[in-house]
Structure formats: C-alpha cells, structure tokens
Amino acid sequence: MSLIVKIGKKGKRIVKKVLQPAEKHNVSYTRRIERIKTDRRICAMTFDDGPMDLPSSPDRFGGKSLTDVLLDTLAEFGAKGTFDVVGDTSENYPDKAGKVGSAAWGGVKYDHYPDIHQDDKGGAEHNDRLIRRILAEGHQITNHGYRHIIFGKKPFVYGARVYLGSLDKAVEDLQKLDRLMRDRYGYQITLHRPPHYVDKMQDGFTSYDVCDKMGYQYMAASFDGAGWLPSTLSDPDAALEAEVNAMVEPVRKALEKDPDFFCGQIIFQKDGYNMGKRTPVAFGLRKQLELLKEYGYQVVTVDTLLAESSFADLGRDDPLFEKLNKLQQERAVVYSDNCLRLDAVMTCGELAMLLAPKEEALGRRWAAVRRSGKHEDAYWGAMDWCAEQGLLPRGTKSDAPVTALPEGLFAPVSDFTRRSIYGAYKNQ
C-alpha cells in the first residue's frame, strides 16, 4: 500500500473519530446497503469502474480483456457478480496523469477508465460486447456515474478534482447512463454507488437525494477486496504477489476465525487497474472464490442478496419481516444505514415519514433546500405534511419521542417502540 493511501486512510479514521460528530442516521427512502442479515452462506461481489477492454496487467491470459477474465473466473465458480459500471470518461479533459501509485494516477482533475487517453477502451458507451456478455451470463449492472465525477469536494485526497456540486448535475449524469442501459439493452438499473463515496454537495443536497430522485438504493460494501491498492515494492513481480496476497489473506483469516463471517456481506472489487497500474484482481479473484467455495458460500448479485433480506438487522425469522419488507417498498421505515432498530422508541419525525406520502415528504423538503441552499432536516417535508393534515401538532420537534398515535391508523399499542408502532400500523 502506498504511503499516501496509508496516510489518507489513517487521516480519515482520525477525522471521523475526533473531529466529526457521530453520524446521525435518519429514516430514509434511500438506504446505504453494505450487507444484509442472513444465516445463509451467501455474499455478493461488486466490480467497480468497468467494463475494461484492455488486457490484465501483467497479461497472462492471452490478450483477453480484464472484464472477460473476471467473467470467465466467475463462470468457473458459478458465481454472479454485480458490475458497477461507468458510462464514458472521454469528456474528462483537459487533464494530465498524476503519479503512479497515488490516488491521481489516472488523472489529476478527473478519473479516466481504464486509463488516461484510453477512455475509449472503458465504460458502457464503448463496450457493447462486454455489457451484453455481463447481462447474458446473469450478472447485475449498477450505476457508478456516466463520467465518474465526484459529487462534491473531497479536499484531502482529491483536492484538485472537478466536482459536480449540485443535485441537478448529479442526476443528469446518472440519467445518461440509466438511459443508455434502458434504450440499448432494455435493462433497468436499481442501485448506485457514488464515485469515491462522496455524499455531500454544495447546494445542500446529498447522494441520498440523488438516489431518491433516480429511484435507486445506495450500494456500498462491507468488506474491501483490496484489488485497488498498490504495493510499494519496486520489483513488478514481487509487487503483484504482494497485492494478490493483500486480497486473499484477509479473506482466509476472516473465514478461519468465523466461517459465517461473510454471510450477507458485499465485497468490494475492482474492474480495472489499481493505483500501480496492475490488475491483481485478475489473479486474486480466483483465490478468493476458492476460499469461499471451500466454506460453502454462494456468490450472488446484490439484488439476489436483497431478495433474501432488505435489512441489515432483521432476518426472515422475525415475525414482522414480511410486513416491513412490503412496507419499505412504499414508505420510509428503515434508517439510512439500512437498520430498523426496532427496540428504539419512535420519534415524531420517524412517525411522520411512515404517514406522509413519498412525493410529499421528498418534494416539500427538496423545495425547502432549494429555497435556502442549505441542508434541511431529513423529516421536514413529512412533518410539514402531517401538520397540514392534522396528524401531528404544528411545531412538534422531529426528534421528540412519540407519546400518542393518530386515531384510526393504528391498533392499540403497549409501548411506543418502533416494533410496536410498525406492528400496529394499519397499512392499506
């Protein structure tokens, strides 16, 4: 791992722990999906930044494209991948390459996939054959941005990067790839991963608003497959060996410690060069899949994982599972980290999100953000609608605990926990 990456990761941990307050999770239509709760040995793998129509580096596969190598490997193990593709980075100029081994290796101002000045070898726009193969073999495709431009500022690692900065620009970018997949392949995308996980934008909106606009869920990951990290060893063969080991050994150790460790997890992978312009994933993926197979795991798409359970903390054995699984398709009942926290006391803001129609909850809040240019309380739109309908008193604090429920909408409850209230809700 390069020094700058080590420093960046350590700095990020320090900032999160010391300088930033603990992240507050709100009930949200869009949830950041990192894993789901299941006892079954199933997991997913996501492959970012492809497809890539250049050989692996080093090329030990007779000139096959990296994406073909990954697809061949997945097929050999009966595994299904989730390919988080880009559209086309050829508009991301003027630009110049950064230092190999750094985060800017492929471009100082923009990302370029698979590499700077080779944009025509990457992305869905240029790789009809690879996209058709991905779909024909039963894999999933998700939206990683048409041009893969970060949504907002990320000063520490990507301080020189151009960013989109607004909800409208981010939605426009995602729509371009969404339309390409629908018009050319009849394929509807359902999941999105923001470039470099940059969520906040300068106009007061976030990537969660972008997903709400697009009708997507936010796809993250719970385990880093490590194929993007560069070794600092000067010998190319030794560096590749170290990078492959960095992919394989954490998987081995995790399984030896807990054979059920990967149940329901999403493993991050790379469909492209790492920062050292090598492709350890071409060699390490097989070894990871061998380990997972040895422990009885099936690698499935993220959609298949979500069909097992939509939640990170509630499985199919819970008596409320079926009701909440249906309810979450129309109402906001899950926190933004994909947890339900059913034992917590429900707040008035959470109650408002249960009661308000989606278009009212989102539309009113979005209008308020556009007026102020600042981030508004996540429950503002739903609270405003509920007050207008007489379901909650005007002026109620969104974080106030629920102490009474609107008449006619709920069966009697013994307490005001989220479990009791969702269980008592008379959803039509």
C-alpha positions as a Python dict, from the first residue, in 0.01 Angstrom:
ca = {
    (1, 'M'): (0, 0, 0),
    (2, 'S'): (140, 341, -96),
    (3, 'L'): (230, 594, 172),
    (4, 'I'): (-32, 845, 56),
    (5, 'V'): (-306, 583, 75),
    (6, 'K'): (-194, 477, 423),
    (7, 'I'): (-190, 839, 539),
    (8, 'G'): (-525, 905, 376),
    (9, 'K'): (-692, 607, 541),
    (10, 'K'): (-542, 689, 881),
    (11, 'G'): (-635, 1057, 848),
    (12, 'K'): (-991, 968, 756),
    (13, 'R'): (-1024, 748, 1066),
    (14, 'I'): (-887, 1025, 1289),
    (15, 'V'): (-1120, 1288, 1141),
    (16, 'K'): (-1421, 1062, 1184),
    (17, 'K'): (-1329, 972, 1541),
    (18, 'V'): (-1211, 1307, 1675),
    (19, 'L'): (-1323, 1598, 1461),
    (20, 'Q'): (-1660, 1485, 1329),
    (21, 'P'): (-1966, 1412, 1542),
    (22, 'A'): (-2106, 1061, 1528),
    (23, 'E'): (-2300, 1014, 1207),
    (24, 'K'): (-2672, 1054, 1259),
    (25, 'H'): (-2889, 807, 1074),
    (26, 'N'): (-3237, 915, 972),
    (27, 'V'): (-3526, 710, 845),
    (28, 'S'): (-3490, 738, 470),
    (29, 'Y'): (-3629, 609, 142),
    (30, 'T'): (-3270, 558, 28),
    (31, 'R'): (-3056, 331, 241),
    (32, 'R'): (-2683, 270, 225),
    (33, 'I'): (-2669, -105, 174),
    (34, 'E'): (-2345, -262, 295),
    (35, 'R'): (-2474, -603, 399),
    (36, 'I'): (-2795, -784, 489),
    (37, 'K'): (-2889, -1013, 776),
    (38, 'T'): (-2894, -1380, 690),
    (39, 'D'): (-2766, -1708, 831),
    (40, 'R'): (-2716, -1845, 481),
    (41, 'R'): (-2367, -1855, 336),
    (42, 'I'): (-2435, -1616, 53),
    (43, 'C'): (-2247, -1297, -27),
    (44, 'A'): (-2207, -1054, -316),
    (45, 'M'): (-1911, -908, -504),
    (46, 'T'): (-1920, -570, -675),
    (47, 'F'): (-1675, -475, -950),
    (48, 'D'): (-1622, -102, -990),
    (49, 'D'): (-1517, 123, -1280),
    (50, 'G'): (-1552, -112, -1577),
    (51, 'P'): (-1606, -259, -1815),
    (52, 'M'): (-1243, -264, -1928),
    (53, 'D'): (-1148, -375, -2278),
    (54, 'L'): (-774, -388, -2216),
    (55, 'P'): (-569, -691, -2107),
    (56, 'S'): (-484, -755, -1746),
    (57, 'S'): (-151, -622, -1622),
    (58, 'P'): (60, -826, -1641),
    (59, 'D'): (-117, -1008, -1923),
    (60, 'R'): (-113, -1382, -1856),
    (61, 'F'): (-442, -1457, -2031),
    (62, 'G'): (-352, -1436, -2399),
    (63, 'G'): (-468, -1079, -2450),
    (64, 'K'): (-819, -1124, -2308),
    (65, 'S'): (-974, -809, -2166),
    (66, 'L'): (-972, -782, -1788),
    (67, 'T'): (-1352, -788, -1775),
    (68, 'D'): (-1354, -1110, -1981),
    (69, 'V'): (-1103, -1263, -1740),
    (70, 'L'): (-1325, -1173, -1445),
    (71, 'L'): (-1634, -1311, -1619),
    (72, 'D'): (-1452, -1634, -1706),
    (73, 'T'): (-1344, -1675, -1344),
    (74, 'L'): (-1691, -1607, -1206),
    (75, 'A'): (-1842, -1855, -1453),
    (76, 'E'): (-1598, -2127, -1347),
    (77, 'F'): (-1724, -2099, -989),
    (78, 'G'): (-2092, -2049, -1072),
    (79, 'A'): (-2068, -1703, -916),
    (80, 'K'): (-2273, -1398, -1013),
    (81, 'G'): (-2117, -1053, -992),
    (82, 'T'): (-2253, -702, -966),
    (83, 'F'): (-2075, -475, -1214),
    (84, 'D'): (-2079, -112, -1104),
    (85, 'V'): (-2010, 40, -1443),
    (86, 'V'): (-1930, 387, -1571),
    (87, 'G'): (-2055, 533, -1898),
    (88, 'D'): (-1767, 714, -2066),
    (89, 'T'): (-1484, 928, -1929),
    (90, 'S'): (-1364, 1061, -2266),
    (91, 'E'): (-1511, 1408, -2192),
    (92, 'N'): (-1297, 1442, -1879),
    (93, 'Y'): (-1034, 1671, -2034),
    (94, 'P'): (-816, 1875, -2034),
    (95, 'D'): (-627, 1670, -1782),
    (96, 'K'): (-293, 1507, -1714),
    (97, 'A'): (-185, 1189, -1541),
    (98, 'G'): (-74, 1201, -1181),
    (99, 'K'): (197, 996, -1015),
    (100, 'V'): (162, 620, -1047),
    (101, 'G'): (88, 482, -702),
    (102, 'S'): (-110, 789, -598),
    (103, 'A'): (-485, 849, -599),
    (104, 'A'): (-437, 1073, -905),
    (105, 'W'): (-256, 809, -1111),
    (106, 'G'): (-517, 817, -1388),
    (107, 'G'): (-585, 1190, -1385),
    (108, 'V'): (-534, 1497, -1169),
    (109, 'K'): (-864, 1672, -1240),
    (110, 'Y'): (-1077, 1371, -1334),
    (111, 'D'): (-1089, 993, -1332),
    (112, 'H'): (-1026, 811, -1660),
    (113, 'Y'): (-1122, 448, -1712),
    (114, 'P'): (-945, 232, -1786),
    (115, 'D'): (-665, 491, -1813),
    (116, 'I'): (-599, 846, -1926),
    (117, 'H'): (-604, 878, -2308),
    (118, 'Q'): (-753, 529, -2330),
    (119, 'D'): (-1108, 620, -2234),
    (120, 'D'): (-1243, 453, -2549),
    (121, 'K'): (-1141, 116, -2402),
    (122, 'G'): (-1363, 155, -2097),
    (123, 'G'): (-1720, 222, -1993),
    (124, 'A'): (-2059, 104, -2114),
    (125, 'E'): (-2069, 351, -2402),
    (126, 'H'): (-1776, 186, -2582),
    (127, 'N'): (-1812, -176, -2475),
    (128, 'D'): (-2132, -319, -2616),
    (129, 'R'): (-1991, -671, -2634),
    (130, 'L'): (-1884, -675, -2270),
    (131, 'I'): (-2211, -527, -2145),
    (132, 'R'): (-2407, -786, -2341),
    (133, 'R'): (-2190, -1064, -2203),
    (134, 'I'): (-2235, -940, -1845),
    (135, 'L'): (-2613, -941, -1886),
    (136, 'A'): (-2632, -1268, -2082),
    (137, 'E'): (-2445, -1452, -1807),
    (138, 'G'): (-2684, -1336, -1535),
    (139, 'H'): (-2479, -1068, -1364),
    (140, 'Q'): (-2614, -737, -1238),
    (141, 'I'): (-2523, -388, -1360),
    (142, 'T'): (-2536, -81, -1136),
    (143, 'N'): (-2477, 291, -1192),
    (144, 'H'): (-2138, 433, -1094),
    (145, 'G'): (-2190, 758, -1284),
    (146, 'Y'): (-2166, 825, -1656),
    (147, 'R'): (-1846, 1033, -1630),
    (148, 'H'): (-1749, 917, -1278),
    (149, 'I'): (-1715, 1272, -1144),
    (150, 'I'): (-1731, 1313, -767),
    (151, 'F'): (-2047, 1482, -637),
    (152, 'G'): (-1879, 1728, -400),
    (153, 'K'): (-1546, 1837, -257),
    (154, 'K'): (-1303, 1580, -119),
    (155, 'P'): (-1009, 1803, -29),
    (156, 'F'): (-765, 1566, 141),
    (157, 'V'): (-720, 1309, -137),
    (158, 'Y'): (-890, 1473, -436),
    (159, 'G'): (-838, 1842, -371),
    (160, 'A'): (-764, 1917, -738),
    (161, 'R'): (-1066, 1725, -868),
    (162, 'V'): (-1353, 1879, -1061),
    (163, 'Y'): (-1680, 1800, -885),
    (164, 'L'): (-2047, 1822, -985),
    (165, 'G'): (-2162, 2014, -678),
    (166, 'S'): (-2539, 2004, -724),
    (167, 'L'): (-2835, 1768, -722),
    (168, 'D'): (-2937, 1857, -1076),
    (169, 'K'): (-2591, 1793, -1224),
    (170, 'A'): (-2554, 1463, -1039),
    (171, 'V'): (-2897, 1344, -1151),
    (172, 'E'): (-2823, 1450, -1510),
    (173, 'D'): (-2504, 1244, -1508),
    (174, 'L'): (-2672, 932, -1368),
    (175, 'Q'): (-2967, 966, -1604),
    (176, 'K'): (-2735, 950, -1903),
    (177, 'L'): (-2607, 605, -1804),
    (178, 'D'): (-2953, 495, -1691),
    (179, 'R'): (-3098, 585, -2033),
    (180, 'L'): (-2813, 413, -2215),
    (181, 'M'): (-2884, 87, -2034),
    (182, 'R'): (-3260, 111, -2088),
    (183, 'D'): (-3254, 222, -2451),
    (184, 'R'): (-2976, -6, -2573),
    (185, 'Y'): (-3036, -315, -2359),
    (186, 'G'): (-3383, -282, -2206),
    (187, 'Y'): (-3217, -301, -1865),
    (188, 'Q'): (-3339, -110, -1561),
    (189, 'I'): (-3072, -13, -1309),
    (190, 'T'): (-3178, -16, -942),
    (191, 'L'): (-2858, 55, -748),
    (192, 'H'): (-2597, 332, -741),
    (193, 'R'): (-2259, 380, -579),
    (194, 'P'): (-2138, 744, -573),
    (195, 'P'): (-1789, 797, -716),
    (196, 'H'): (-1541, 767, -428),
    (197, 'Y'): (-1835, 768, -182),
    (198, 'V'): (-1858, 1149, -183),
    (199, 'D'): (-2206, 1225, -49),
    (200, 'K'): (-2237, 1596, 33),
    (201, 'M'): (-2286, 1860, -235),
    (202, 'Q'): (-2253, 2235, -219),
    (203, 'D'): (-2622, 2311, -283),
    (204, 'G'): (-2742, 2143, 38),
    (205, 'F'): (-2832, 1808, -117),
    (206, 'T'): (-2661, 1470, -78),
    (207, 'S'): (-2619, 1148, -270),
    (208, 'Y'): (-2924, 1017, -83),
    (209, 'D'): (-3133, 1285, -254),
    (210, 'V'): (-2979, 1180, -587),
    (211, 'C'): (-3085, 820, -526),
    (212, 'D'): (-3433, 932, -424),
    (213, 'K'): (-3464, 1124, -750),
    (214, 'M'): (-3345, 826, -952),
    (215, 'G'): (-3544, 563, -764),
    (216, 'Y'): (-3221, 385, -669),
    (217, 'Q'): (-3082, 241, -350),
    (218, 'Y'): (-2729, 334, -237),
    (219, 'M'): (-2499, 35, -282),
    (220, 'A'): (-2195, 34, -58),
    (221, 'A'): (-1982, -258, 66),
    (222, 'S'): (-1888, -416, 397),
    (223, 'F'): (-1557, -580, 303),
    (224, 'D'): (-1274, -444, 90),
    (225, 'G'): (-1144, -697, -162),
    (226, 'A'): (-830, -478, -179),
    (227, 'G'): (-763, -513, -552),
    (228, 'W'): (-730, -138, -596),
    (229, 'L'): (-440, -87, -355),
    (230, 'P'): (-79, -63, -484),
    (231, 'S'): (227, -226, -335),
    (232, 'T'): (534, -7, -282),
    (233, 'L'): (774, -287, -380),
    (234, 'S'): (993, -189, -676),
    (235, 'D'): (1009, -534, -836),
    (236, 'P'): (692, -574, -1050),
    (237, 'D'): (652, -947, -985),
    (238, 'A'): (702, -906, -611),
    (239, 'A'): (461, -613, -609),
    (240, 'L'): (192, -817, -786),
    (241, 'E'): (241, -1108, -548),
    (242, 'A'): (205, -873, -251),
    (243, 'E'): (-111, -721, -398),
    (244, 'V'): (-268, -1061, -461),
    (245, 'N'): (-180, -1169, -107),
    (246, 'A'): (-342, -849, 22),
    (247, 'M'): (-662, -964, -149),
    (248, 'V'): (-652, -1324, -34),
    (249, 'E'): (-511, -1334, 320),
    (250, 'P'): (-779, -1113, 485),
    (251, 'V'): (-1046, -1342, 336),
    (252, 'R'): (-865, -1652, 460),
    (253, 'K'): (-814, -1512, 811),
    (254, 'A'): (-1174, -1394, 838),
    (255, 'L'): (-1309, -1737, 742),
    (256, 'E'): (-1071, -1923, 972),
    (257, 'K'): (-1182, -1705, 1263),
    (258, 'D'): (-1553, -1722, 1180),
    (259, 'P'): (-1679, -1946, 896),
    (260, 'D'): (-2003, -1743, 886),
    (261, 'F'): (-1819, -1411, 859),
    (262, 'F'): (-1925, -1335, 501),
    (263, 'C'): (-2293, -1424, 540),
    (264, 'G'): (-2486, -1140, 376),
    (265, 'Q'): (-2178, -928, 308),
    (266, 'I'): (-2094, -721, -2),
    (267, 'I'): (-1729, -748, -107),
    (268, 'F'): (-1577, -457, -298),
    (269, 'Q'): (-1370, -544, -606),
    (270, 'K'): (-1209, -351, -891),
    (271, 'D'): (-1272, -399, -1265),
    (272, 'G'): (-966, -205, -1374),
    (273, 'Y'): (-610, -112, -1287),
    (274, 'N'): (-506, -48, -931),
    (275, 'M'): (-308, 265, -843),
    (276, 'G'): (10, 89, -954),
    (277, 'K'): (-144, 17, -1298),
    (278, 'R'): (-155, -355, -1228),
    (279, 'T'): (-461, -581, -1205),
    (280, 'P'): (-422, -808, -902),
    (281, 'V'): (-796, -881, -921),
    (282, 'A'): (-730, -1090, -1233),
    (283, 'F'): (-529, -1331, -1017),
    (284, 'G'): (-665, -1278, -666),
    (285, 'L'): (-1034, -1324, -751),
    (286, 'R'): (-986, -1693, -824),
    (287, 'K'): (-813, -1748, -489),
    (288, 'Q'): (-1089, -1562, -305),
    (289, 'L'): (-1358, -1768, -478),
    (290, 'E'): (-1173, -2091, -398),
    (291, 'L'): (-1177, -1999, -29),
    (292, 'L'): (-1544, -1903, -33),
    (293, 'K'): (-1632, -2227, -213),
    (294, 'E'): (-1434, -2428, 42),
    (295, 'Y'): (-1653, -2281, 317),
    (296, 'G'): (-1976, -2342, 127),
    (297, 'Y'): (-2051, -1989, 9),
    (298, 'Q'): (-2251, -1892, -296),
    (299, 'V'): (-2162, -1558, -458),
    (300, 'V'): (-2480, -1386, -581),
    (301, 'T'): (-2581, -1046, -717),
    (302, 'V'): (-2669, -767, -476),
    (303, 'D'): (-3031, -787, -595),
    (304, 'T'): (-3037, -1156, -501),
    (305, 'L'): (-2890, -1067, -163),
    (306, 'L'): (-3164, -807, -111),
    (307, 'A'): (-3429, -1063, -204),
    (308, 'E'): (-3308, -1266, 94),
    (309, 'S'): (-3349, -966, 327),
    (310, 'S'): (-3381, -593, 267),
    (311, 'F'): (-3236, -510, 607),
    (312, 'A'): (-2905, -521, 792),
    (313, 'D'): (-3057, -612, 1129),
    (314, 'L'): (-3375, -809, 1054),
    (315, 'G'): (-3395, -1155, 903),
    (316, 'R'): (-3673, -1370, 768),
    (317, 'D'): (-3727, -1540, 1103),
    (318, 'D'): (-3866, -1222, 1262),
    (319, 'P'): (-4250, -1210, 1281),
    (320, 'L'): (-4250, -854, 1145),
    (321, 'F'): (-4027, -932, 848),
    (322, 'E'): (-4294, -978, 581),
    (323, 'K'): (-4491, -671, 687),
    (324, 'L'): (-4186, -446, 697),
    (325, 'N'): (-4050, -590, 374),
    (326, 'K'): (-4369, -483, 197),
    (327, 'L'): (-4398, -154, 384),
    (328, 'Q'): (-4045, -39, 295),
    (329, 'Q'): (-4133, -52, -73),
    (330, 'E'): (-4373, 243, -33),
    (331, 'R'): (-4288, 413, 296),
    (332, 'A'): (-3970, 524, 468),
    (333, 'V'): (-3931, 291, 766),
    (334, 'V'): (-3560, 199, 753),
    (335, 'Y'): (-3268, 413, 867),
    (336, 'S'): (-3018, 538, 612),
    (337, 'D'): (-2768, 271, 725),
    (338, 'N'): (-3027, 3, 637),
    (339, 'C'): (-3105, -81, 1000),
    (340, 'L'): (-3452, -87, 1158),
    (341, 'R'): (-3361, -57, 1529),
    (342, 'L'): (-3700, -190, 1627),
    (343, 'D'): (-3635, -171, 2001),
    (344, 'A'): (-3580, 207, 1993),
    (345, 'V'): (-3858, 449, 2083),
    (346, 'M'): (-4002, 603, 1767),
    (347, 'T'): (-3956, 976, 1717),
    (348, 'C'): (-4217, 1210, 1572),
    (349, 'G'): (-4005, 1257, 1261),
    (350, 'E'): (-3998, 882, 1205),
    (351, 'L'): (-4374, 865, 1256),
    (352, 'A'): (-4420, 1143, 1001),
    (353, 'M'): (-4212, 950, 747),
    (354, 'L'): (-4436, 648, 799),
    (355, 'L'): (-4753, 850, 742),
    (356, 'A'): (-4661, 1100, 470),
    (357, 'P'): (-4678, 1005, 101),
    (358, 'K'): (-4333, 981, -54),
    (359, 'E'): (-4391, 1261, -305),
    (360, 'E'): (-4496, 1497, -24),
    (361, 'A'): (-4214, 1406, 213),
    (362, 'L'): (-3948, 1446, -54),
    (363, 'G'): (-4100, 1724, -263),
    (364, 'R'): (-4160, 1961, 28),
    (365, 'R'): (-3813, 1907, 172),
    (366, 'W'): (-3645, 1950, -165),
    (367, 'A'): (-3831, 2277, -220),
    (368, 'A'): (-3709, 2400, 120),
    (369, 'V'): (-3349, 2307, 39),
    (370, 'R'): (-3367, 2488, -295),
    (371, 'R'): (-3500, 2799, -120),
    (372, 'S'): (-3232, 2803, 148),
    (373, 'G'): (-2940, 2641, -35),
    (374, 'K'): (-2871, 2455, 288),
    (375, 'H'): (-2931, 2105, 415),
    (376, 'E'): (-3273, 2075, 581),
    (377, 'D'): (-3391, 1834, 849),
    (378, 'A'): (-3449, 1497, 683),
    (379, 'Y'): (-3804, 1490, 820),
    (380, 'W'): (-3902, 1846, 729),
    (381, 'G'): (-4128, 1761, 435),
    (382, 'A'): (-4305, 1476, 611),
    (383, 'M'): (-4353, 1682, 929),
    (384, 'D'): (-4496, 1972, 728),
    (385, 'W'): (-4746, 1745, 551),
    (386, 'C'): (-4851, 1571, 875),
    (387, 'A'): (-4907, 1907, 1045),
    (388, 'E'): (-5116, 2023, 749),
    (389, 'Q'): (-5326, 1706, 772),
    (390, 'G'): (-5373, 1740, 1148),
    (391, 'L'): (-5181, 1421, 1218),
    (392, 'L'): (-4915, 1598, 1427),
    (393, 'P'): (-4934, 1936, 1603),
    (394, 'R'): (-4758, 2217, 1417),
    (395, 'G'): (-4428, 2294, 1589),
    (396, 'T'): (-4364, 1936, 1701),
    (397, 'K'): (-3991, 1860, 1719),
    (398, 'S'): (-3887, 1585, 1480),
    (399, 'D'): (-3663, 1423, 1744),
    (400, 'A'): (-3933, 1425, 2014),
    (401, 'P'): (-4044, 1077, 2122),
    (402, 'V'): (-4388, 963, 2014),
    (403, 'T'): (-4635, 963, 2306),
    (404, 'A'): (-4963, 927, 2115),
    (405, 'L'): (-5074, 796, 1777),
    (406, 'P'): (-5332, 940, 1533),
    (407, 'E'): (-5672, 775, 1574),
    (408, 'G'): (-5786, 516, 1325),
    (409, 'L'): (-5446, 443, 1173),
    (410, 'F'): (-5308, 207, 1437),
    (411, 'A'): (-5420, -82, 1654),
    (412, 'P'): (-5366, -32, 2030),
    (413, 'V'): (-5001, -43, 2141),
    (414, 'S'): (-4840, -133, 2474),
    (415, 'D'): (-4543, 98, 2416),
    (416, 'F'): (-4408, 339, 2157),
    (417, 'T'): (-4113, 140, 2031),
    (418, 'R'): (-4066, 119, 1659),
    (419, 'R'): (-4153, -251, 1670),
    (420, 'S'): (-4486, -188, 1841),
    (421, 'I'): (-4585, 102, 1617),
    (422, 'Y'): (-4496, -68, 1289),
    (423, 'G'): (-4672, -381, 1408),
    (424, 'A'): (-4985, -182, 1491),
    (425, 'Y'): (-4990, 25, 1170),
    (426, 'K'): (-5300, -44, 960),
    (427, 'N'): (-5133, -1, 625),
    (428, 'Q'): (-5376, -23, 336),
}
